[in-house]
Amino acid sequence: MVQFLTRPGCHLCDEARLVLDAAARGADVEVIEVDIESSDALTGDYGLRIPVVLAPDGTVLAEGTFERRNLRRQLRKLATTFRRS
């Protein structure tokens, strides 16, 4: 599972969501969408960086404009790593 950090009205997030959804399907990874405006801490940390994809351990996998091939590769690697654990 990865977290997709976004906020309402973010056009870059809308575009990134399409890329993330396709990459996640190809890697068989679940995506949880998180509205950063639900938390002052998230807004402070990621307000100018969204869209952002976080691994379960909090590592930033992608931010800003996503490249599908690169993101899919990262998600597949992530899925393999967490299946072994």
C-alpha positions as CSV (number, residue, x, y, z in Angstrom):
1,M,0.0,0.0,0.0
2,V,1.2,3.5,-0.9
3,Q,-0.2,6.9,0.1
4,F,-1.1,9.4,-2.5
5,L,-1.0,12.9,-0.9
6,T,-3.3,15.4,-2.6
7,R,-5.7,18.2,-1.9
8,P,-9.0,19.2,-3.5
9,G,-8.7,21.4,-6.6
10,C,-5.1,20.3,-7.4
11,H,-4.9,19.9,-11.2
12,L,-1.5,18.4,-11.0
13,C,-2.9,15.8,-8.5
14,D,-5.7,14.9,-10.9
15,E,-3.1,14.3,-13.7
16,A,-0.8,12.4,-11.4
17,R,-3.7,10.2,-10.1
18,L,-4.2,8.8,-13.6
19,V,-0.5,7.9,-13.9
20,L,-0.4,6.4,-10.4
21,D,-3.5,4.4,-10.9
22,A,-2.1,2.8,-14.1
23,A,1.3,2.1,-12.4
24,A,-0.3,0.7,-9.3
25,R,-2.5,-1.7,-11.3
26,G,0.6,-2.9,-13.2
27,A,2.4,-3.5,-9.9
28,D,-0.6,-4.8,-8.0
29,V,-0.2,-2.2,-5.3
30,E,-3.1,-0.6,-3.3
31,V,-3.3,3.3,-3.3
32,I,-4.8,5.2,-0.4
33,E,-5.6,8.8,-1.1
34,V,-4.8,11.3,1.7
35,D,-6.1,14.9,1.7
36,I,-3.2,16.9,3.2
37,E,-5.6,19.5,4.3
38,S,-6.9,17.1,6.9
39,S,-3.7,17.6,8.9
40,D,-1.7,20.8,9.7
41,A,1.5,18.7,9.8
42,L,0.8,17.2,6.3
43,T,0.0,20.6,4.9
44,G,3.2,22.0,6.4
45,D,5.4,19.2,5.2
46,Y,3.8,18.6,1.7
47,G,1.7,21.7,0.9
48,L,4.1,22.9,-1.8
49,R,5.2,19.4,-2.9
50,I,2.0,17.7,-3.9
51,P,1.2,15.4,-5.5
52,V,3.4,13.0,-3.6
53,V,3.5,9.2,-3.3
54,L,4.8,7.7,-0.1
55,A,5.9,4.2,0.5
56,P,4.7,2.4,3.7
57,D,7.9,3.5,5.5
58,G,7.4,7.2,4.5
59,T,9.9,7.3,1.7
60,V,8.9,9.6,-1.1
61,L,8.5,7.6,-4.3
62,A,7.4,10.4,-6.5
63,E,6.4,14.0,-6.3
64,G,5.3,16.7,-8.8
65,T,5.0,15.2,-12.3
66,F,5.0,11.4,-12.3
67,E,6.6,9.2,-15.0
68,R,4.5,6.0,-15.4
69,R,7.3,3.6,-16.3
70,N,9.6,4.8,-13.5
71,L,6.8,4.8,-10.9
72,R,5.6,1.3,-12.0
73,R,9.2,0.0,-11.6
74,Q,9.4,1.5,-8.1
75,L,6.0,0.1,-7.1
76,R,6.9,-3.4,-8.3
77,K,10.1,-3.3,-6.3
78,L,8.2,-2.1,-3.3
79,A,5.6,-4.8,-3.7
80,T,8.2,-7.5,-3.9
81,T,10.1,-6.2,-0.9
82,F,7.0,-6.1,1.3
83,R,5.7,-9.5,0.2
84,R,9.0,-11.0,1.4
85,S,8.7,-9.4,4.8
